[in-house]
PDB file of C-alpha atoms in Angstrom:
ATOM      1  CA  MET A 159     243.774 193.742 209.121  1.00 66.00           C
ATOM      2  CA  THR A 160     242.985 197.080 210.762  1.00 67.00           C
ATOM      3  CA  ASN A 161     241.445 198.365 207.519  1.00 66.00           C
ATOM      4  CA  LEU A 162     239.387 195.166 207.212  1.00 70.00           C
ATOM      5  CA  ILE A 163     237.914 195.571 210.700  1.00 77.00           C
ATOM      6  CA  PHE A 164     237.303 199.307 210.288  1.00 75.00           C
ATOM      7  CA  LEU A 165     235.635 199.013 206.891  1.00 72.00           C
ATOM      8  CA  ASN A 166     233.388 196.152 208.021  1.00 77.00           C
ATOM      9  CA  THR A 167     232.487 198.050 211.198  1.00 82.00           C
ATOM     10  CA  VAL A 168     231.247 200.930 209.024  1.00 78.00           C
ATOM     11  CA  ILE A 169     229.377 198.531 206.728  1.00 79.00           C
ATOM     12  CA  ASP A 170     227.771 196.713 209.672  1.00 84.00           C
ATOM     13  CA  TYR A 171     226.744 200.033 211.224  1.00 84.00           C
ATOM     14  CA  CYS A 172     224.788 200.839 208.047  1.00 81.00           C
ATOM     15  CA  ILE A 173     223.376 197.291 207.940  1.00 84.00           C
ATOM     16  CA  LEU A 174     222.120 197.574 211.535  1.00 86.00           C
ATOM     17  CA  ILE A 175     220.603 201.030 210.966  1.00 83.00           C
ATOM     18  CA  SER A 176     218.860 199.722 207.832  1.00 81.00           C
ATOM     19  CA  ALA A 177     217.575 196.662 209.694  1.00 84.00           C
ATOM     20  CA  GLY A 178     216.290 198.904 212.493  1.00 82.00           C
ATOM     21  CA  LEU A 179     214.385 201.049 209.997  1.00 76.00           C
ATOM     22  CA  ILE A 180     212.830 197.948 208.419  1.00 78.00           C
ATOM     23  CA  ILE A 181     211.670 196.356 211.690  1.00 77.00           C
ATOM     24  CA  GLY A 182     210.741 199.686 213.299  1.00 68.00           C
ATOM     25  CA  SER A 183     213.311 199.575 216.111  1.00 73.00           C
ATOM     26  CA  ARG A 184     215.359 202.510 217.380  1.00 71.00           C
ATOM     27  CA  PRO A 185     218.347 201.085 219.290  1.00 79.00           C
ATOM     28  CA  LYS A 186     220.506 203.326 221.432  1.00 80.00           C
ATOM     29  CA  ILE A 187     223.661 204.622 219.790  1.00 83.00           C
ATOM     30  CA  TRP A 188     225.957 202.635 222.111  1.00 88.00           C
ATOM     31  CA  ARG A 189     224.154 199.436 221.103  1.00 89.00           C
ATOM     32  CA  LEU A 190     224.605 200.281 217.417  1.00 88.00           C
ATOM     33  CA  ILE A 191     228.300 200.949 217.916  1.00 89.00           C
ATOM     34  CA  ALA A 192     228.810 197.781 219.986  1.00 92.00           C
ATOM     35  CA  GLY A 193     226.985 195.641 217.422  1.00 91.00           C
ATOM     36  CA  SER A 194     228.979 197.207 214.582  1.00 88.00           C
ATOM     37  CA  ILE A 195     232.297 196.614 216.329  1.00 90.00           C
ATOM     38  CA  PHE A 196     231.389 192.959 216.849  1.00 91.00           C
ATOM     39  CA  GLY A 197     230.513 192.751 213.149  1.00 86.00           C
ATOM     40  CA  GLY A 198     233.870 194.286 212.255  1.00 82.00           C
ATOM     41  CA  MET A 199     235.703 191.711 214.396  1.00 86.00           C
ATOM     42  CA  PHE A 200     233.540 188.939 212.969  1.00 84.00           C
ATOM     43  CA  SER A 201     234.829 189.842 209.491  1.00 79.00           C
ATOM     44  CA  LEU A 202     238.137 188.172 210.432  1.00 80.00           C
ATOM     45  CA  ARG A 203     236.492 184.927 209.310  1.00 76.00           C
ATOM     46  CA  ILE A 204     237.691 185.945 205.842  1.00 74.00           C
ATOM     47  CA  PHE A 205     241.050 184.399 206.818  1.00 76.00           C
ATOM     48  CA  LEU A 206     239.491 180.997 207.574  1.00 75.00           C
ATOM     49  CA  PRO A 207     239.671 178.234 204.954  1.00 79.00           C
ATOM     50  CA  THR A 208     236.741 178.492 202.559  1.00 78.00           C
ATOM     51  CA  LEU A 209     233.750 176.838 204.209  1.00 78.00           C
ATOM     52  CA  PRO A 210     230.994 174.795 202.511  1.00 84.00           C
ATOM     53  CA  LEU A 211     227.873 176.794 201.680  1.00 78.00           C
ATOM     54  CA  VAL A 212     225.793 175.336 204.540  1.00 85.00           C
ATOM     55  CA  ALA A 213     228.516 175.904 207.136  1.00 84.00           C
ATOM     56  CA  ASP A 214     229.150 179.419 205.810  1.00 80.00           C
ATOM     57  CA  THR A 215     225.422 180.264 206.007  1.00 82.00           C
ATOM     58  CA  LEU A 216     225.125 178.912 209.555  1.00 87.00           C
ATOM     59  CA  LEU A 217     228.192 180.879 210.635  1.00 84.00           C
ATOM     60  CA  LEU A 218     226.764 184.068 209.114  1.00 83.00           C
ATOM     61  CA  LEU A 219     223.421 183.453 210.846  1.00 88.00           C
ATOM     62  CA  LEU A 220     225.239 183.031 214.150  1.00 89.00           C
ATOM     63  CA  GLY A 221     227.043 186.326 213.631  1.00 88.00           C
ATOM     64  CA  CYS A 222     223.769 188.061 212.718  1.00 89.00           C
ATOM     65  CA  ALA A 223     222.135 186.622 215.844  1.00 91.00           C
ATOM     66  CA  VAL A 224     224.862 188.004 218.097  1.00 92.00           C
ATOM     67  CA  MET A 225     224.775 191.415 216.354  1.00 91.00           C
ATOM     68  CA  SER A 226     220.978 191.500 216.689  1.00 91.00           C
ATOM     69  CA  MET A 227     221.135 190.585 220.373  1.00 92.00           C
ATOM     70  CA  ILE A 228     223.715 193.297 221.054  1.00 92.00           C
ATOM     71  CA  THR A 229     221.933 195.962 218.994  1.00 90.00           C
ATOM     72  CA  PHE A 230     218.214 195.285 219.418  1.00 87.00           C
ATOM     73  CA  GLY A 231     218.176 193.211 222.607  1.00 86.00           C
ATOM     74  CA  TYR A 232     215.692 190.447 223.342  1.00 83.00           C
ATOM     75  CA  LYS A 233     212.001 191.100 224.024  1.00 73.00           C
ATOM     76  CA  ASN A 234     210.380 187.956 222.673  1.00 78.00           C
ATOM     77  CA  ILE A 235     211.312 185.082 220.377  1.00 85.00           C
ATOM     78  CA  LYS A 236     209.273 186.400 217.423  1.00 81.00           C
ATOM     79  CA  ARG A 237     210.883 189.834 217.493  1.00 80.00           C
ATOM     80  CA  PHE A 238     214.343 188.319 217.962  1.00 87.00           C
ATOM     81  CA  PHE A 239     214.026 185.998 214.956  1.00 89.00           C
ATOM     82  CA  LYS A 240     212.657 188.855 212.881  1.00 87.00           C
ATOM     83  CA  SER A 241     215.639 191.068 213.711  1.00 88.00           C
ATOM     84  CA  VAL A 242     218.117 188.240 213.007  1.00 90.00           C
ATOM     85  CA  LEU A 243     216.559 187.414 209.633  1.00 90.00           C
ATOM     86  CA  THR A 244     216.397 191.110 208.684  1.00 89.00           C
ATOM     87  CA  VAL A 245     220.085 191.660 209.486  1.00 89.00           C
ATOM     88  CA  PHE A 246     220.886 188.454 207.584  1.00 88.00           C
ATOM     89  CA  ALA A 247     218.821 189.550 204.560  1.00 87.00           C
ATOM     90  CA  VAL A 248     220.437 193.003 204.379  1.00 84.00           C
ATOM     91  CA  SER A 249     223.908 191.399 204.687  1.00 80.00           C
ATOM     92  CA  PHE A 250     222.997 188.845 202.021  1.00 78.00           C
ATOM     93  CA  ILE A 251     221.873 191.588 199.622  1.00 78.00           C
ATOM     94  CA  LEU A 252     225.120 193.472 200.193  1.00 72.00           C
ATOM     95  CA  SER A 253     227.125 190.303 199.524  1.00 65.00           C
ATOM     96  CA  GLY A 254     225.111 189.726 196.335  1.00 65.00           C
ATOM     97  CA  ILE A 255     225.872 193.232 195.098  1.00 66.00           C
ATOM     98  CA  ALA A 256     229.570 192.710 195.845  1.00 57.00           C
ATOM     99  CA  ALA A 257     229.564 189.381 193.985  1.00 57.00           C
ATOM    100  CA  ALA A 258     227.894 191.029 190.982  1.00 61.00           C
ATOM    101  CA  VAL A 259     230.514 193.775 190.912  1.00 58.00           C
ATOM    102  CA  MET A 260     233.282 191.165 191.147  1.00 51.00           C
ATOM    103  CA  SER A 261     231.843 189.291 188.157  1.00 55.00           C
ATOM    104  CA  LEU A 262     231.571 192.463 186.068  1.00 60.00           C
ATOM    105  CA  PHE A 263     234.992 193.875 186.862  1.00 55.00           C
ATOM    106  CA  GLU A 264     237.960 191.573 187.079  1.00 54.00           C
ATOM    107  CA  ASN A 265     240.071 194.039 189.058  1.00 53.00           C
ATOM    108  CA  SER A 266     237.272 195.483 191.183  1.00 53.00           C
ATOM    109  CA  GLY A 267     239.328 195.613 194.380  1.00 58.00           C
ATOM    110  CA  ILE A 268     236.682 193.513 196.150  1.00 61.00           C
ATOM    111  CA  ALA A 269     237.614 190.291 197.950  1.00 60.00           C
ATOM    112  CA  MET A 270     235.093 187.988 199.576  1.00 59.00           C
ATOM    113  CA  ASN A 271     235.476 184.714 201.477  1.00 58.00           C
ATOM    114  CA  ASN A 272     233.079 183.022 203.885  1.00 55.00           C
ATOM    115  CA  SER A 273     230.574 185.855 203.219  1.00 61.00           C
ATOM    116  CA  SER A 274     233.105 188.317 204.630  1.00 64.00           C
ATOM    117  CA  LEU A 275     233.739 191.354 202.478  1.00 60.00           C
ATOM    118  CA  TYR A 276     236.877 193.408 201.869  1.00 61.00           C
ATOM    119  CA  ILE A 277     236.872 196.432 199.583  1.00 62.00           C
ATOM    120  CA  ASN A 278     240.160 197.911 198.494  1.00 64.00           C
ATOM    121  CA  ILE A 279     239.098 201.543 198.605  1.00 63.00           C
ATOM    122  CA  SER A 280     239.882 204.360 200.983  1.00 66.00           C
ATOM    123  CA  PRO A 281     237.944 204.469 204.275  1.00 64.00           C
ATOM    124  CA  LEU A 282     236.640 207.949 203.379  1.00 70.00           C
ATOM    125  CA  MET A 283     235.173 206.705 200.082  1.00 67.00           C
ATOM    126  CA  LEU A 284     233.510 203.752 201.831  1.00 63.00           C
ATOM    127  CA  ILE A 285     231.974 206.056 204.436  1.00 68.00           C
ATOM    128  CA  LEU A 286     230.596 208.328 201.704  1.00 71.00           C
ATOM    129  CA  ILE A 287     229.124 205.353 199.830  1.00 65.00           C
ATOM    130  CA  SER A 288     227.622 203.954 203.057  1.00 66.00           C
ATOM    131  CA  VAL A 289     226.051 207.311 203.941  1.00 71.00           C
ATOM    132  CA  PHE A 290     224.568 207.540 200.444  1.00 71.00           C
ATOM    133  CA  CYS A 291     223.074 204.017 200.760  1.00 65.00           C
ATOM    134  CA  TYR A 292     221.675 204.896 204.193  1.00 66.00           C
ATOM    135  CA  ILE A 293     219.974 208.013 202.809  1.00 74.00           C
ATOM    136  CA  ILE A 294     218.376 205.972 200.011  1.00 66.00           C
ATOM    137  CA  ILE A 295     217.121 203.365 202.498  1.00 65.00           C
ATOM    138  CA  ARG A 296     215.814 206.129 204.765  1.00 66.00           C
ATOM    139  CA  ILE A 297     213.856 207.710 201.897  1.00 71.00           C
ATOM    140  CA  ILE A 298     212.344 204.347 200.921  1.00 61.00           C
ATOM    141  CA  CYS A 299     211.358 203.613 204.534  1.00 62.00           C
ATOM    142  CA  PHE A 300     209.891 207.106 204.883  1.00 64.00           C
ATOM    143  CA  PHE A 301     207.481 206.608 201.985  1.00 61.00           C
ATOM    144  CA  PHE A 302     206.711 203.071 203.163  1.00 55.00           C
ATOM    145  CA  GLN A 303     205.912 204.231 206.704  1.00 56.00           C
ATOM    146  CA  ASN A 304     203.731 207.044 205.404  1.00 53.00           C
ATOM    147  CA  THR A 305     201.350 204.596 203.730  1.00 52.00           C
ATOM    148  CA  GLU A 306     201.419 201.704 206.196  1.00 51.00           C
ATOM    149  CA  ASN A 307     198.602 201.364 208.788  1.00 51.00           C
ATOM    150  CA  GLU A 308     196.983 204.657 207.713  1.00 55.00           C
ATOM    151  CA  ASN A 309     193.303 205.147 208.584  1.00 62.00           C
ATOM    152  CA  GLU A 310     192.956 201.847 210.460  1.00 78.00           C
ATOM    153  CA  LEU A 311     190.805 201.681 213.592  1.00 84.00           C
ATOM    154  CA  TYR A 312     191.999 199.938 216.761  1.00 88.00           C
ATOM    155  CA  THR A 313     190.502 199.064 220.127  1.00 90.00           C
ATOM    156  CA  LEU A 314     192.402 200.675 222.990  1.00 90.00           C
ATOM    157  CA  LYS A 315     192.178 199.455 226.574  1.00 92.00           C
ATOM    158  CA  ILE A 316     193.817 201.970 228.914  1.00 91.00           C
ATOM    159  CA  GLY A 317     194.539 201.296 232.572  1.00 90.00           C
ATOM    160  CA  TYR A 318     195.380 203.858 235.237  1.00 87.00           C
ATOM    161  CA  GLY A 319     195.807 202.553 238.749  1.00 84.00           C
ATOM    162  CA  LYS A 320     192.819 200.312 239.425  1.00 86.00           C
ATOM    163  CA  LYS A 321     190.690 202.008 236.770  1.00 88.00           C
ATOM    164  CA  GLU A 322     190.294 200.950 233.148  1.00 90.00           C
ATOM    165  CA  THR A 323     188.470 202.192 230.078  1.00 91.00           C
ATOM    166  CA  THR A 324     188.090 201.094 226.459  1.00 92.00           C
ATOM    167  CA  PHE A 325     187.590 203.179 223.323  1.00 91.00           C
ATOM    168  CA  ILE A 326     188.367 203.251 219.597  1.00 91.00           C
ATOM    169  CA  GLY A 327     191.431 204.964 218.152  1.00 89.00           C
ATOM    170  CA  LEU A 328     192.518 205.879 214.624  1.00 88.00           C
ATOM    171  CA  CYS A 329     196.067 205.154 213.463  1.00 85.00           C
ATOM    172  CA  ASP A 330     197.147 208.394 211.797  1.00 78.00           C
ATOM    173  CA  ASN A 331     200.537 209.048 210.217  1.00 74.00           C
ATOM    174  CA  GLY A 332     199.908 212.730 210.889  1.00 72.00           C
ATOM    175  CA  ASN A 333     200.325 212.089 214.615  1.00 75.00           C
ATOM    176  CA  SER A 334     204.069 212.094 215.231  1.00 77.00           C
ATOM    177  CA  LEU A 335     203.823 213.509 218.752  1.00 82.00           C
ATOM    178  CA  CYS A 336     206.513 212.443 221.192  1.00 84.00           C
ATOM    179  CA  ASP A 337     207.395 213.586 224.677  1.00 83.00           C
ATOM    180  CA  PRO A 338     210.408 215.916 224.200  1.00 82.00           C
ATOM    181  CA  ILE A 339     211.834 214.749 227.551  1.00 80.00           C
ATOM    182  CA  SER A 340     211.483 210.956 227.510  1.00 79.00           C
ATOM    183  CA  GLY A 341     210.879 210.361 223.786  1.00 81.00           C
ATOM    184  CA  SER A 342     207.710 208.371 224.575  1.00 84.00           C
ATOM    185  CA  ARG A 343     205.137 208.100 221.771  1.00 87.00           C
ATOM    186  CA  VAL A 344     201.893 209.987 222.347  1.00 89.00           C
ATOM    187  CA  ILE A 345     198.281 208.941 221.805  1.00 91.00           C
ATOM    188  CA  VAL A 346     195.856 211.864 221.664  1.00 91.00           C
ATOM    189  CA  ALA A 347     192.504 211.015 223.288  1.00 90.00           C
ATOM    190  CA  THR A 348     189.390 213.064 224.005  1.00 90.00           C
ATOM    191  CA  GLN A 349     188.524 214.177 227.509  1.00 88.00           C
ATOM    192  CA  SER A 350     185.341 212.112 227.454  1.00 88.00           C
ATOM    193  CA  ALA A 351     187.298 208.956 226.515  1.00 90.00           C
ATOM    194  CA  VAL A 352     189.651 209.194 229.505  1.00 88.00           C
ATOM    195  CA  SER A 353     187.140 210.621 231.978  1.00 86.00           C
ATOM    196  CA  PRO A 354     186.673 207.204 233.670  1.00 89.00           C
ATOM    197  CA  LEU A 355     190.394 207.321 234.512  1.00 85.00           C
ATOM    198  CA  ILE A 356     191.147 210.910 235.393  1.00 79.00           C
ATOM    199  CA  SER A 357     189.197 214.125 235.858  1.00 74.00           C
ATOM    200  CA  GLU A 358     189.435 217.245 233.736  1.00 68.00           C
ATOM    201  CA  TYR A 359     190.109 219.164 236.949  1.00 59.00           C
ATOM    202  CA  ASP A 360     193.310 217.187 237.633  1.00 64.00           C
ATOM    203  CA  LEU A 361     194.468 217.375 234.016  1.00 69.00           C
ATOM    204  CA  ASP A 362     194.163 221.155 234.042  1.00 66.00           C
ATOM    205  CA  GLY A 363     196.635 221.197 236.920  1.00 62.00           C
ATOM    206  CA  ASN A 364     194.115 222.426 239.466  1.00 65.00           C
ATOM    207  CA  GLY A 365     193.996 219.222 241.504  1.00 64.00           C
ATOM    208  CA  GLU A 366     196.413 216.376 242.098  1.00 71.00           C
ATOM    209  CA  LYS A 367     198.640 215.950 239.071  1.00 73.00           C
ATOM    210  CA  PRO A 368     198.464 212.456 237.543  1.00 74.00           C
ATOM    211  CA  ASP A 369     201.445 210.114 237.239  1.00 74.00           C
ATOM    212  CA  GLY A 370     203.960 211.131 234.597  1.00 76.00           C
ATOM    213  CA  TYR A 371     202.223 214.468 234.060  1.00 82.00           C
ATOM    214  CA  ARG A 372     203.550 216.260 230.992  1.00 82.00           C
ATOM    215  CA  ILE A 373     202.712 219.206 228.785  1.00 83.00           C
ATOM    216  CA  ILE A 374     203.098 218.125 225.147  1.00 85.00           C
ATOM    217  CA  PRO A 375     203.653 220.826 222.492  1.00 85.00           C
ATOM    218  CA  TYR A 376     201.906 220.268 219.184  1.00 82.00           C
ATOM    219  CA  THR A 377     201.650 221.952 215.805  1.00 80.00           C
ATOM    220  CA  ALA A 378     198.817 221.463 213.325  1.00 71.00           C
ATOM    221  CA  VAL A 379     197.819 223.294 210.155  1.00 66.00           C
ATOM    222  CA  GLY A 380     197.684 226.968 211.108  1.00 66.00           C
ATOM    223  CA  VAL A 381     197.580 226.290 214.853  1.00 74.00           C
ATOM    224  CA  SER A 382     199.891 225.281 217.694  1.00 78.00           C
ATOM    225  CA  GLY A 383     199.565 224.806 221.403  1.00 83.00           C
ATOM    226  CA  TYR A 384     200.007 222.405 224.313  1.00 85.00           C
ATOM    227  CA  LEU A 385     198.147 219.322 225.528  1.00 87.00           C
ATOM    228  CA  PRO A 386     198.218 217.908 229.064  1.00 86.00           C
ATOM    229  CA  ALA A 387     199.319 214.289 229.178  1.00 86.00           C
ATOM    230  CA  PHE A 388     199.740 211.472 231.693  1.00 87.00           C
ATOM    231  CA  ARG A 389     201.417 208.080 231.767  1.00 87.00           C
ATOM    232  CA  PRO A 390     198.897 205.230 232.055  1.00 89.00           C
ATOM    233  CA  SER A 391     199.600 202.029 233.997  1.00 89.00           C
ATOM    234  CA  ASN A 392     199.096 199.976 230.852  1.00 89.00           C
ATOM    235  CA  VAL A 393     198.069 200.420 227.223  1.00 89.00           C
ATOM    236  CA  ASN A 394     196.578 197.545 225.254  1.00 89.00           C
ATOM    237  CA  ILE A 395     195.946 197.931 221.515  1.00 88.00           C
ATOM    238  CA  ASN A 396     194.001 195.139 219.803  1.00 85.00           C
ATOM    239  CA  GLY A 397     195.247 192.708 222.428  1.00 83.00           C
ATOM    240  CA  SER A 398     198.909 193.756 222.283  1.00 84.00           C
ATOM    241  CA  SER A 399     200.645 195.654 225.071  1.00 86.00           C
ATOM    242  CA  ALA A 400     202.301 198.943 224.087  1.00 85.00           C
ATOM    243  CA  GLU A 401     205.209 200.200 226.171  1.00 84.00           C
ATOM    244  CA  SER A 402     206.386 203.702 227.030  1.00 84.00           C
ATOM    245  CA  VAL A 403     203.241 205.506 225.836  1.00 88.00           C
ATOM    246  CA  LEU A 404     201.750 208.787 227.031  1.00 90.00           C
ATOM    247  CA  ILE A 405     198.092 209.796 226.711  1.00 90.00           C
ATOM    248  CA  ALA A 406     197.603 213.441 225.741  1.00 89.00           C
ATOM    249  CA  VAL A 407     194.100 214.776 226.280  1.00 89.00           C
ATOM    250  CA  THR A 408     192.200 217.143 224.044  1.00 87.00           C
ATOM    251  CA  LYS A 409     188.892 218.862 224.767  1.00 84.00           C
ATOM    252  CA  GLU A 410     188.076 218.879 221.069  1.00 84.00           C
ATOM    253  CA  ARG A 411     185.728 216.288 219.607  1.00 84.00           C
ATOM    254  CA  LEU A 412     187.470 214.026 217.081  1.00 84.00           C
ATOM    255  CA  SER A 413     184.878 211.863 215.301  1.00 84.00           C
ATOM    256  CA  ASP A 414     181.783 209.735 215.741  1.00 86.00           C
ATOM    257  CA  GLU A 415     183.889 206.667 214.831  1.00 86.00           C
ATOM    258  CA  TYR A 416     186.887 207.122 217.136  1.00 89.00           C
ATOM    259  CA  SER A 417     187.950 208.940 220.293  1.00 89.00           C
ATOM    260  CA  ALA A 418     191.724 208.884 219.925  1.00 90.00           C
ATOM    261  CA  ILE A 419     194.500 209.373 217.383  1.00 90.00           C
ATOM    262  CA  ILE A 420     197.342 206.858 217.621  1.00 88.00           C
ATOM    263  CA  ASN A 421     200.925 207.598 216.670  1.00 85.00           C
ATOM    264  CA  ALA A 422     201.531 205.279 213.667  1.00 82.00           C
ATOM    265  CA  LYS A 423     204.959 204.294 214.968  1.00 81.00           C
ATOM    266  CA  ILE A 424     203.322 202.654 217.999  1.00 84.00           C
ATOM    267  CA  ILE A 425     201.436 200.301 215.671  1.00 81.00           C
ATOM    268  CA  LYS A 426     204.555 199.617 213.625  1.00 76.00           C
ATOM    269  CA  GLU A 427     206.505 198.677 216.743  1.00 77.00           C
ATOM    270  CA  LEU A 428     203.693 196.365 217.908  1.00 76.00           C
ATOM    271  CA  ARG A 429     203.747 194.572 214.556  1.00 68.00           C
ATOM    272  CA  SER A 430     207.517 194.245 214.380  1.00 60.00           C
TER     273      SER A 430
END
């Protein structure tokens, strides 16, 4: 029984990481561990009498819902259902692979009942296989993320205190800037775009420093440096509210079409 729980905890950890990559969520490590441990305990359903297909599916959905709530939390009903269905889909694919192996090899060492999986291999071998699968999923998601949302223009409405301004931003996969302290995503905007909110004098550190003032290091082709940044009261992108975002300010002109460069992961999280 201990091996069953341990092996399924490892499997569920990989399932939850994979689901997070797909939906663009980065849960805290303690949430991942807690969700995985619940999944490992939930695998004890293998000892129940074999359930009808509908009952088995509903039970698995319930388990996925609890794992999703523990791991990804609840922000809104759409995001919650998306996380539940993603965890369910990844689990279903894994079960399908296991069933295929069982049909090909009579003595495969794989047992499955009520969609609960037991593999008669050493824990070390399972961990190695799980890590390999995670790396493959990570590579696939990397190439997928590098093509999604690229070169799309968005309308940004930025609030700071009682002030507000609107301008156009480009979603660029080349912008991966994050605050090294808080981990907040960074939008790079021109000085002229944010001038209705905050003065160049304050951003240069000569006057009163704005809320959440940061210095963000950056590296581009053949050049590196630092950009002053501040935390706005609110950020609205095409009608959707973005959380935990910093605005870094550049004195360089960007383009006639847009005045900001948006971290692509911000858009991915808004769409998830």
